[in-house]
Short mmCIF file of C-alpha atoms and ligand atoms in Angstrom, two decimals:
data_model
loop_
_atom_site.label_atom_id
_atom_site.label_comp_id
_atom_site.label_asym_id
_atom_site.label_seq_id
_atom_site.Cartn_x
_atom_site.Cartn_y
_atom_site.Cartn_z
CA UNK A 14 96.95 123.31 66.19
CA UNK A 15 94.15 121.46 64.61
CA UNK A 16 90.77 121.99 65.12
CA UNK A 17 87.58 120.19 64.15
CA UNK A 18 85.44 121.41 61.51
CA UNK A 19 81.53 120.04 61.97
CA UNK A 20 78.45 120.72 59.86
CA UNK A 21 75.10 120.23 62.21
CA UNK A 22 72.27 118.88 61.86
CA UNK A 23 72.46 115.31 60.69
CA UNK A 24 70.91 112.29 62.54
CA UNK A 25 73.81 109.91 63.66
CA UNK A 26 73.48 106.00 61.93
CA UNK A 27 74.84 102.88 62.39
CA UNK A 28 77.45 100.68 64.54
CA UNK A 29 80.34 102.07 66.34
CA UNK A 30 82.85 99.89 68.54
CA UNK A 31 84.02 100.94 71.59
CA UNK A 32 87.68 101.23 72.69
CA UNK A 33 89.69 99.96 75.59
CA UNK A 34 89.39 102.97 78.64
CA UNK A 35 91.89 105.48 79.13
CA UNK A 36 91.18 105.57 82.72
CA UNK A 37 92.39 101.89 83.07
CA UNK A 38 94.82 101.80 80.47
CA UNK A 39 97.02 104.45 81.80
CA UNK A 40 97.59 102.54 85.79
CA UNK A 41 97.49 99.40 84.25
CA UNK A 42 100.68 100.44 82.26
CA UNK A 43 102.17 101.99 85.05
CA UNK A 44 101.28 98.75 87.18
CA UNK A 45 103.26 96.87 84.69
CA UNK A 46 106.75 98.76 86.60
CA UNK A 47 106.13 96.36 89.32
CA UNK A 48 107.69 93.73 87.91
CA UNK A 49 110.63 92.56 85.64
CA UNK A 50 109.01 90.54 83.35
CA UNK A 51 107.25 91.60 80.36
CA UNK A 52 103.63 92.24 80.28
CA UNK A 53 100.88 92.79 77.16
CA UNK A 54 98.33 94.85 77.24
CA UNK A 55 95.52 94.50 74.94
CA UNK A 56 92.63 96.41 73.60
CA UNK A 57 94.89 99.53 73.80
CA UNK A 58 93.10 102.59 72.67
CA UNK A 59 95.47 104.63 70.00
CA UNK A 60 95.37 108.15 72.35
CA UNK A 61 97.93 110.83 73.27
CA UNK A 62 97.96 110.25 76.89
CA UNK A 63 98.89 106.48 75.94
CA UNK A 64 101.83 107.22 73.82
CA UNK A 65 102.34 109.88 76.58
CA UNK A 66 102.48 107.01 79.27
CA UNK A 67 104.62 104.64 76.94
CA UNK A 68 107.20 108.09 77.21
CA UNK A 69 106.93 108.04 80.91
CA UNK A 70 107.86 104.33 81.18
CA UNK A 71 110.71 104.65 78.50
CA UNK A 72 112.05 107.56 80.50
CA UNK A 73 112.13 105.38 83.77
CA UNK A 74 114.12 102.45 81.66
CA UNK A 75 111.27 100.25 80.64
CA UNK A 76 110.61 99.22 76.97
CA UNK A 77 107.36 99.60 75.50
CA UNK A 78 106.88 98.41 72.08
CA UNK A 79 103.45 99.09 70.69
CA UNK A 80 101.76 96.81 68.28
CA UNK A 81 98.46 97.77 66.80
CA UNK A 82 96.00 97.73 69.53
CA UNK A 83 98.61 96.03 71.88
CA UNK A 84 101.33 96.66 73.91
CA UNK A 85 103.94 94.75 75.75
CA UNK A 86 106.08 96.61 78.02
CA UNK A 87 108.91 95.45 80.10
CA UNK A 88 110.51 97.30 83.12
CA UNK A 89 113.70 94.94 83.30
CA UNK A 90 115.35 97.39 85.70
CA UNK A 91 114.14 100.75 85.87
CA UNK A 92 115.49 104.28 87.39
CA UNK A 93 113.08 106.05 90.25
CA UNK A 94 113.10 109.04 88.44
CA UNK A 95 110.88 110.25 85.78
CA UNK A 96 110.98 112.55 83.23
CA UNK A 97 109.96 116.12 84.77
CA UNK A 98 108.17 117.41 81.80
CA UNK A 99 106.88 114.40 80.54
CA UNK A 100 105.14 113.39 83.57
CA UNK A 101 104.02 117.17 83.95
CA UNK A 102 102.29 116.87 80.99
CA UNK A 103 99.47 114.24 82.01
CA UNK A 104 97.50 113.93 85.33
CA UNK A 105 97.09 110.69 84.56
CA UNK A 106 101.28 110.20 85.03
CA UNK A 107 100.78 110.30 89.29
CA UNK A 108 100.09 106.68 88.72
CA UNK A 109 103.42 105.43 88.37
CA UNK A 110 104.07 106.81 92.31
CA UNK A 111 102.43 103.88 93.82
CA UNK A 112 104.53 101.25 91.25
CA UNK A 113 108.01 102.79 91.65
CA UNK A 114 107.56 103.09 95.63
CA UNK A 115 106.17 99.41 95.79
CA UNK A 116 109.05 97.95 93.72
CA UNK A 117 112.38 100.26 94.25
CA UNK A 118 110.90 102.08 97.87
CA UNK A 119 111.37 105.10 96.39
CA UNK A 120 110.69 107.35 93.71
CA UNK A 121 110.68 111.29 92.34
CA UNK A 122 108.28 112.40 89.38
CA UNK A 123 106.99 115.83 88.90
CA UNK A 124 103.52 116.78 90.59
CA UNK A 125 101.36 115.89 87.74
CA UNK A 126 99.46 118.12 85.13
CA UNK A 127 96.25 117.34 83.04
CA UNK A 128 93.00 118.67 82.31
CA UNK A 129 92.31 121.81 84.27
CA UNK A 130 89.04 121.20 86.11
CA UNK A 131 89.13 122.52 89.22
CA UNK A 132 91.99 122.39 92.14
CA UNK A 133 93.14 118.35 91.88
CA UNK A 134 95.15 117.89 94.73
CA UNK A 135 97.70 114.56 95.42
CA UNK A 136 97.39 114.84 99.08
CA UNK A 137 95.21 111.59 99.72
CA UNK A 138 97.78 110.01 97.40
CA UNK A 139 100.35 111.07 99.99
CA UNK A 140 98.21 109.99 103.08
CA UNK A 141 97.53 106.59 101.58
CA UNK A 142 101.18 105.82 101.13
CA UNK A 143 102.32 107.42 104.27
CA UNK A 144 100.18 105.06 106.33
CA UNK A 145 102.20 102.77 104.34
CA UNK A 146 105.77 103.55 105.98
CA UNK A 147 106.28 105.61 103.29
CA UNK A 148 108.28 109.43 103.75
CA UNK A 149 107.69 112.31 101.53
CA UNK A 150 109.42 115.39 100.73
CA UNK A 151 108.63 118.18 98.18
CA UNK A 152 111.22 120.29 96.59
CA UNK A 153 111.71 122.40 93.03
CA UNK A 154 107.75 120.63 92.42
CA UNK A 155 108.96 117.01 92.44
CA UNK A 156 107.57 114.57 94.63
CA UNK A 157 110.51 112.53 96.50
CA UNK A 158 109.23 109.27 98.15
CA UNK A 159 111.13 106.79 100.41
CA UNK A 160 110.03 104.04 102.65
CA UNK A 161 113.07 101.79 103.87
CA UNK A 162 110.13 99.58 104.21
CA UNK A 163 106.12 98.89 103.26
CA UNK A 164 104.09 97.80 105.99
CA UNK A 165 100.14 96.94 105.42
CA UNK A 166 98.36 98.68 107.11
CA UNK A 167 94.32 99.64 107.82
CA UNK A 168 93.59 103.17 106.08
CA UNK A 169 90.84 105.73 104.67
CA UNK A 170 91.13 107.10 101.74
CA UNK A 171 87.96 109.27 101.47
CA UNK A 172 88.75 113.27 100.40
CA UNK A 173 85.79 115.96 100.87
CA UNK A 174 84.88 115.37 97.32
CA UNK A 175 84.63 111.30 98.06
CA UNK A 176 87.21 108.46 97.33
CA UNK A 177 89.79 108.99 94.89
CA UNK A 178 90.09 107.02 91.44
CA UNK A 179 94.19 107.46 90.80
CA UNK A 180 95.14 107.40 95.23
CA UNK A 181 93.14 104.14 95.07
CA UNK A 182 95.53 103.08 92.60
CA UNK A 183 98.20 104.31 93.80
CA UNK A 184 97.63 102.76 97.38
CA UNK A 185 96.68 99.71 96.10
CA UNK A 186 99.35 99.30 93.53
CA UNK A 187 102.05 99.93 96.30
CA UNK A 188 100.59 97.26 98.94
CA UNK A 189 100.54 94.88 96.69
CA UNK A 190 104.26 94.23 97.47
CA UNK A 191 104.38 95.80 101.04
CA UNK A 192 104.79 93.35 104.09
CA UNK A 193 101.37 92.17 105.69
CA UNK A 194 97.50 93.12 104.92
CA UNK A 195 96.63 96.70 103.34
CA UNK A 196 93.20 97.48 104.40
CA UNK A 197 91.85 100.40 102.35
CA UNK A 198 88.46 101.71 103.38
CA UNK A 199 86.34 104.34 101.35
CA UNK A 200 88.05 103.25 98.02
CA UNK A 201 87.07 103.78 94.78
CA UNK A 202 84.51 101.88 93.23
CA UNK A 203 85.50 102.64 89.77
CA UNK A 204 84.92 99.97 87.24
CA UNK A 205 88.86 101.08 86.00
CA UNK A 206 89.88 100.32 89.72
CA UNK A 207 88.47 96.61 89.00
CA UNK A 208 90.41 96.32 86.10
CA UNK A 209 93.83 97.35 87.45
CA UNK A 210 93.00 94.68 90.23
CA UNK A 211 92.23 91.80 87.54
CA UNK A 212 95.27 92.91 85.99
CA UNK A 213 97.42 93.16 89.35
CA UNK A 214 95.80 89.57 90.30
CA UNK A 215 97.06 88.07 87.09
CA UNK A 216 100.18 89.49 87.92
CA UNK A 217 100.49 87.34 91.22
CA UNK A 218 99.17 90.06 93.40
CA UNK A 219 96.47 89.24 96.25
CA UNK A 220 93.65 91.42 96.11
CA UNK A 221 89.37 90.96 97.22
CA UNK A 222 87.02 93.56 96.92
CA UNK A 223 88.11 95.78 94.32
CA UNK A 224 84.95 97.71 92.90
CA UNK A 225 83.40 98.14 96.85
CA UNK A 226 84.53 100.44 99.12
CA UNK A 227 86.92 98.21 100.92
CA UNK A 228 89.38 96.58 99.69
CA UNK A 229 92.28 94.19 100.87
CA UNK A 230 95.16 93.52 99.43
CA UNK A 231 97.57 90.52 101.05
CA UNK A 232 101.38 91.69 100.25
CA UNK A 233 103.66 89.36 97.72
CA UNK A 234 107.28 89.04 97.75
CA UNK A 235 106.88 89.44 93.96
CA UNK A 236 104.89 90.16 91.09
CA UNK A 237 105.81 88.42 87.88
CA UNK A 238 104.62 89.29 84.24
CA UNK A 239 100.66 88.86 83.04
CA UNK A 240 98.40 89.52 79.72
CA UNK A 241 95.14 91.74 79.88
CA UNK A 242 92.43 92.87 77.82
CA UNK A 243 91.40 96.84 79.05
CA UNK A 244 87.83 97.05 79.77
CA UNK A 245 86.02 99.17 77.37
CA UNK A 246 85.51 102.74 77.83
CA UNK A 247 82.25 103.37 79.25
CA UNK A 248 82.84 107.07 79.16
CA UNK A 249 83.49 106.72 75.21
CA UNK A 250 80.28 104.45 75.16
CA UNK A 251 77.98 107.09 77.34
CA UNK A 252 79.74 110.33 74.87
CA UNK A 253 78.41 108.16 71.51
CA UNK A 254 74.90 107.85 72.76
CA UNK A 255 74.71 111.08 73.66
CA UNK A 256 75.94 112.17 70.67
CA UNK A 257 73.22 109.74 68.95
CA UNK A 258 70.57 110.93 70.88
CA UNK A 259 71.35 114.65 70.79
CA UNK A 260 71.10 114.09 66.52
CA UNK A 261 68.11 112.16 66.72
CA UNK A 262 70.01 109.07 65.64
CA UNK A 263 70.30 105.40 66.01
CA UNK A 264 73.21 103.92 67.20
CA UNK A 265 74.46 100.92 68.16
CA UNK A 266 77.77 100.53 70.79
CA UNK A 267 79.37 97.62 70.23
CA UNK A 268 80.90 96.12 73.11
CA UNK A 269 79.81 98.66 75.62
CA UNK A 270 79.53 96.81 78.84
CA UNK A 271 76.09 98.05 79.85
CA UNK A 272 76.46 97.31 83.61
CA UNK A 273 78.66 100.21 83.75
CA UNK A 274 76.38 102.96 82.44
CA UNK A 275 73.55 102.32 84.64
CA UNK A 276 73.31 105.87 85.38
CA UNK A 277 74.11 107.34 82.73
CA UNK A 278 71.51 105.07 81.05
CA UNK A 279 68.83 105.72 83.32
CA UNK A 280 69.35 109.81 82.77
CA UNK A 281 69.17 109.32 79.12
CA UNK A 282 65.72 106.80 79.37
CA UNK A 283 64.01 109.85 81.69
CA UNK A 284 65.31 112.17 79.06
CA UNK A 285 62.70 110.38 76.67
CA UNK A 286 65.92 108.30 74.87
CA UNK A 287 65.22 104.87 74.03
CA UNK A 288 67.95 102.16 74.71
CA UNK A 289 67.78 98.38 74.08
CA UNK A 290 70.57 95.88 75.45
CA UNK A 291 71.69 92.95 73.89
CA UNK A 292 74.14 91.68 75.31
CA UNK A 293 77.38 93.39 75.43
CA UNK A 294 75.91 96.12 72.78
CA UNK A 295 73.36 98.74 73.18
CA UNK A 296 71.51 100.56 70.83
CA UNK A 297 70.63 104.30 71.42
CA UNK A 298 67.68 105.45 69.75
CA UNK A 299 65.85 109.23 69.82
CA UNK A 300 62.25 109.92 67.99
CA UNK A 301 60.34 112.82 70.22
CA UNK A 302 61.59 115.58 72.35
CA UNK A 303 64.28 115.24 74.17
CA UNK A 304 63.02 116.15 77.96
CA UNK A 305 64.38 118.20 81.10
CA UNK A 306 66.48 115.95 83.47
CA UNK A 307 68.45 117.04 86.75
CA UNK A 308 71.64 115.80 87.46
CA UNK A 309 74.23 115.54 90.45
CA UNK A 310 77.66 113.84 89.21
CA UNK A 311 78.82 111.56 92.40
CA UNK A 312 81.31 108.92 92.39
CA UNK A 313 80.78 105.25 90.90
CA UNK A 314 77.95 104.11 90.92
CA UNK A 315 76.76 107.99 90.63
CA UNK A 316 76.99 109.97 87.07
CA UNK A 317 79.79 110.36 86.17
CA UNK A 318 81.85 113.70 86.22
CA UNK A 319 83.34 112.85 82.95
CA UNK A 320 80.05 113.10 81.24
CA UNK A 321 78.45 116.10 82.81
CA UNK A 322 79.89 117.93 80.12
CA UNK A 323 78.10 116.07 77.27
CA UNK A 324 74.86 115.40 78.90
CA UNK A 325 74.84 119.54 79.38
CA UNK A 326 74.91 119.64 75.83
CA UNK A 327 71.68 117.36 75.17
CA UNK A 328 70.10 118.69 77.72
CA UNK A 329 70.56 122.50 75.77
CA UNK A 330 68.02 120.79 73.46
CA UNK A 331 65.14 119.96 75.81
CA UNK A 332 62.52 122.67 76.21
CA UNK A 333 62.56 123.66 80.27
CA UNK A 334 64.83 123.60 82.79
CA UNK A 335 67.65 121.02 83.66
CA UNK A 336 69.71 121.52 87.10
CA UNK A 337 72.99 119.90 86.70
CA UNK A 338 74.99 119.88 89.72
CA UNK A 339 78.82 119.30 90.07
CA UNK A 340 79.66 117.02 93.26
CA UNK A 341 83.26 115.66 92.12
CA UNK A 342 85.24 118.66 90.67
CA UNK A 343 84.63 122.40 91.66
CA UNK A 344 84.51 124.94 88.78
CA UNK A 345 83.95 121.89 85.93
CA UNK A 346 81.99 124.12 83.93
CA UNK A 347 84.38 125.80 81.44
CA UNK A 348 82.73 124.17 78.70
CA UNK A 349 79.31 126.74 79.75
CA UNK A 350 80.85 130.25 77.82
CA UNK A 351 81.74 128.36 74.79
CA UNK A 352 78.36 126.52 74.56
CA UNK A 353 77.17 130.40 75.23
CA UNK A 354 78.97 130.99 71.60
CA UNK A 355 76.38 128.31 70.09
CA UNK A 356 73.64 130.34 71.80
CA UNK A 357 73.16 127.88 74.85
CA UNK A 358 71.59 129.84 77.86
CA UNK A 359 73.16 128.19 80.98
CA UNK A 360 73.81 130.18 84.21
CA UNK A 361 76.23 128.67 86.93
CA UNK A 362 75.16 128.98 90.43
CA UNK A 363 77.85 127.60 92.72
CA UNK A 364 77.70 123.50 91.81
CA UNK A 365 74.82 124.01 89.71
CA UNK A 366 74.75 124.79 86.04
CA UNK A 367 70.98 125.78 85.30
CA UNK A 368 70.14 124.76 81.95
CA UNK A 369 66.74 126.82 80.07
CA UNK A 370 67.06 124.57 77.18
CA UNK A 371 64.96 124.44 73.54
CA UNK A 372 66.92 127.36 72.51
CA UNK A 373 68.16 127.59 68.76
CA UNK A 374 72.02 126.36 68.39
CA UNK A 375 73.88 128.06 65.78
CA UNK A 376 77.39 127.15 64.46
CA UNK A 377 80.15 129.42 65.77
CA UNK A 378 84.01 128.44 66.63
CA UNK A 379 84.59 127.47 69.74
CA UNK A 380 87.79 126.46 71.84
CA UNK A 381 87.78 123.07 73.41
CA UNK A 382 88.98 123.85 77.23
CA UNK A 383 89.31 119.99 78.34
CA UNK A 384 88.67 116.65 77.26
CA UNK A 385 85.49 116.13 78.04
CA UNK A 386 84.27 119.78 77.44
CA UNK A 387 85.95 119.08 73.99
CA UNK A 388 83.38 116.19 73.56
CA UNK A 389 80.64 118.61 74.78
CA UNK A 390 81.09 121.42 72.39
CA UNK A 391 81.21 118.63 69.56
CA UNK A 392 78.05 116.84 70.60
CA UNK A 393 76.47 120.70 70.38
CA UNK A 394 78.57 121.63 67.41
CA UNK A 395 76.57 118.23 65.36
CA UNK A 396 73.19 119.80 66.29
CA UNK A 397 73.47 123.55 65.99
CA UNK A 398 72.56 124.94 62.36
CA UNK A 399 75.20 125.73 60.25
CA UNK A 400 78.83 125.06 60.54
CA UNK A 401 80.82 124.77 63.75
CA UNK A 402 84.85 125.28 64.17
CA UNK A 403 86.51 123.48 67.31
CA UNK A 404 89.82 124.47 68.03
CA UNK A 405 92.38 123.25 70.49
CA UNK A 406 91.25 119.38 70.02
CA UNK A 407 94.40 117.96 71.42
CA UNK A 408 92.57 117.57 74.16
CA UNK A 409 90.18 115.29 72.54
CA UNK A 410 93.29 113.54 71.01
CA UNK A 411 94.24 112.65 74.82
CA UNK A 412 90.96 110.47 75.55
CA UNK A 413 89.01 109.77 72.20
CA UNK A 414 90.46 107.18 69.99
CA UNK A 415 90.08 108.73 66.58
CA UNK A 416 86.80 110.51 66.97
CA UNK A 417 86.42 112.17 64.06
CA UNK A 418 86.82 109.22 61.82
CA UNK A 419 84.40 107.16 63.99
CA UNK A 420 81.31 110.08 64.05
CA UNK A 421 82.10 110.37 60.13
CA UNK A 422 81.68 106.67 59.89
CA UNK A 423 78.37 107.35 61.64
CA UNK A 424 77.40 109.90 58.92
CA UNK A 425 78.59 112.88 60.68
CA UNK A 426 79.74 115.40 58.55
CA UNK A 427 83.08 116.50 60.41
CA UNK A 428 86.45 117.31 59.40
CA UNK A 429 89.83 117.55 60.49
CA UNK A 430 91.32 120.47 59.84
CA UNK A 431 95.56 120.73 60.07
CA UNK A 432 96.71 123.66 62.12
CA UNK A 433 100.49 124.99 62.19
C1 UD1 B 13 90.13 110.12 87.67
C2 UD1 B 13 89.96 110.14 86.17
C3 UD1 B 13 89.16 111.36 85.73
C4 UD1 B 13 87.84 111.43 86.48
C5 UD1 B 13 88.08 111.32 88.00
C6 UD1 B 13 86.78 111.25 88.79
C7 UD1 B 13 92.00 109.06 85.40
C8 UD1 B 13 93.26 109.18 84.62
N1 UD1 B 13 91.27 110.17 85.54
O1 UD1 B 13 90.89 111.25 88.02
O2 UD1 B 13 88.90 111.24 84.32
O3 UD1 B 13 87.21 112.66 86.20
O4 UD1 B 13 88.84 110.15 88.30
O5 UD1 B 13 86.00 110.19 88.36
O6 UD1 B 13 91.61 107.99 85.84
N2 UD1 B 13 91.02 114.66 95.49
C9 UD1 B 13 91.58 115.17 96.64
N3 UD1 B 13 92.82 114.73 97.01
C10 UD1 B 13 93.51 113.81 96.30
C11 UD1 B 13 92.93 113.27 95.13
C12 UD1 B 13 91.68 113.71 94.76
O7 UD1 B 13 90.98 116.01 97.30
O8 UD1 B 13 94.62 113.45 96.69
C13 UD1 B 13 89.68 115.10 95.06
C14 UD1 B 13 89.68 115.74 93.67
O9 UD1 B 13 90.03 117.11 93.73
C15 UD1 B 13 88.26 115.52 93.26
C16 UD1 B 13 87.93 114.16 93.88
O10 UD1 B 13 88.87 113.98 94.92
O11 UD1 B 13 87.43 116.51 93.83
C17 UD1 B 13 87.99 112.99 92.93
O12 UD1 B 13 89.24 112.99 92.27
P1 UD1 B 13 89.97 111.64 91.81
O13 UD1 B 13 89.03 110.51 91.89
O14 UD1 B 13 91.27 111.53 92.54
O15 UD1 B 13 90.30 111.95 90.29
P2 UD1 B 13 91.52 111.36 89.49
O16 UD1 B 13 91.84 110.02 90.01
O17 UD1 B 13 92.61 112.35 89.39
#
């Protein structure tokens, strides 16, 4: 397996450009079963869990043909069942549910894998489709869905943790073809949510209010094919200035849709980071001490969960105590023992990591434990003194378009390093 090889301690420079999200890409592909005719995607980031998707699709009869940072995909006629261990492979794959159940009525995939952070249950998936018309069984850990007919209907899809990105999706997705007005209340806000709407709407689909909490979605008789551009990744964009900030860098995101990373942006300015917008491009810029800041990860327009990991690791370098509290996913905090190995001091007290940081980071090797802890122990790896072995970075693979070559293009000093 390989593994990252990092030598801390040098300030990050220049201009990096940010890549289309993963988090849209991957239900905007799946969206593209709804239809016959062929779609293209643009601004596709080069990731495992996109090539994983284009599998998943092939499996169910589509064809996907990749084309630099494009795709075009078309699901002529496709089969309702997926591959089982493909679609195990990738949380991410429970997307296609909504598209094969909207188009065909029915559909089987595998109950989905991914990162493991925390219990991620499907069941407000389930309820969101069931108040749909549609019937679910479970047997040998596939999914079967049938619904000899969608009817829109007024639902709620909020879970004890808050709405949920995918079941959003997934709801929406199917009632954009069911009979009737889909009402769905306590949706996600999610700026990917918006773009899987734009895309669905260019598709023929009638949706308002995508990125609030309600939104309604006016059943078609079809969808027909559309173009799109993916929305940057604003979780790629809030990892890089991190990372610049943590090295005492400058760095400049190109195309990082700054409306998106309001809070992740306001964290890092109370942290005593500077950041100046211009336009769609932001420049992250650190000169003093980095400062103590609490945080509580909540959905959109909260912090984001998917950045909770980094932020630990800049916080690990302000002098005091940061509270960082979990609100989305229990136990997210596997990324805490292996920042131990750097010589991080962070206790976990139910939700709450506490963080005593200005304590010296040395480099150790570590083992990444999921994506975004990957991008954690990375971010501490480029600051600790001396040299810093990450193992296990397929998981970094599966969300972060060719990171290695993009911080060594920033002056990091990291290398890949081939495993068997
Ligand atoms: C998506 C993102 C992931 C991000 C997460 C939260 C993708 C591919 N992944 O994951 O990177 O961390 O949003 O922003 O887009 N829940 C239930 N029942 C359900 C579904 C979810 O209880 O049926 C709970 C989860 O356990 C969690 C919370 O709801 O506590 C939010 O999860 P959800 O928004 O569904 O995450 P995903 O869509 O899987």
């Amino acid at each position: 397996m390989d593994s990252l090889l990092i030598k801390g301690g040098i300030p990050l420079h220049g201009e990096v450009t940010i890549s289309g999200a993963k988090n849209a890409v991957l239900p905007i592909m799946a969206a593209t079963l709804l239809t016959g005719d062929p779609c293209v995607i643009r601004r596709v980031p080069d990731l495992s869990d996109v090539r994983f998707m284009g599998q998943i699709l092939t499996s169910l009869g589509a064809t996907v043909a990749f084309d630099g940072d494009s795709v075009r995909i078309q699901a002529a006629k496709i089969k309702p069942h997926g591959d089982y261990e493909l679609i195990r492979k990738m949380r991410g794959s429970i997307c296609i549910l909504g598209p094969l159940i909207g188009r065909q009525h029915r559909a089987k995939v595998s109950m989905p894998g991914g990162c493991v952070i925390g219990a991620r249950p499907i069941d407000l998936h389930l309820k969101g489709l069931r108040a749909l018309g549609v019937k679910f069984t479970m047997s040998e850990g596939y999914v079967c869905a049938r619904a000899p007919r969608l009817m829109g209907t007024e639902l709620f899809l909020g879970g004890r943790s808050g709405p949920t990105v995918l079941g959003t999706a997934n709801v929406m997705m199917a009632a954009t073809l069911a009979d009737g007005v889909t009402v769905i209340e306590s949706a996600a806000c999610e700026p990917e949510v918006t773009d899987l709407a734009k895309f669905l709407v260019a598709m023929g689909a009638k949706i308002e209010g995508a990125g609030s909490p309600t939104i309604t979605i006016t059943g078609v008789k079809e969808l027909h094919g559309a173009e799109h551009e993916v929305v940057p990744d604003r979780i790629e964009a809030a990892t890089f200035a991190i990372a610049a900030a943590a090295t005492k860098g400058e760095v400049k995101l190109l195309g990082a849709r700054p409306e998106h990373l309001h809070a992740v942006l306001d964290k890092l300015r109370e942290a005593g980071v500077k950041i100046e917008r211009n336009g769609n491009s932001l420049t992250v810029k650190r000169t003093g001490q980095v400062k103590p800041v609490d945080i509580t990860t909540l959905p959109y327009a909260g912090f984001p969960t998917d950045v909770q990991a980094q932020m630990m690791s800049l916080m690990l370098l302000a002098p005091g105590i940061s509270i960082i509290t979990e609100r989305v996913f229990e136990s997210r905090f596997m990324h805490v023992p292996e920042l131990g190995r750097l010589g991080a001091d962070v206790a976990i007290e139910g939700p709450s990591a506490i963080v005593k940081g200005g304590k010296p980071l040395s480099g150790a090797p570590v083992m990444a434990s999921d994506l975004r802890a990957s991008a954690a122990l990375v971010i501490a790896g480029m600051v600790a003194k001396g040299s810093t072995q990450v193992n296990r970075i397929y998981h970094l693979d599966r969300g972060y378009e060719k990171i290695d070559a993009k911080l060594a293009a920033l002056g990091a000093r990291i290398q890949r390093v081939k495993g068997e």
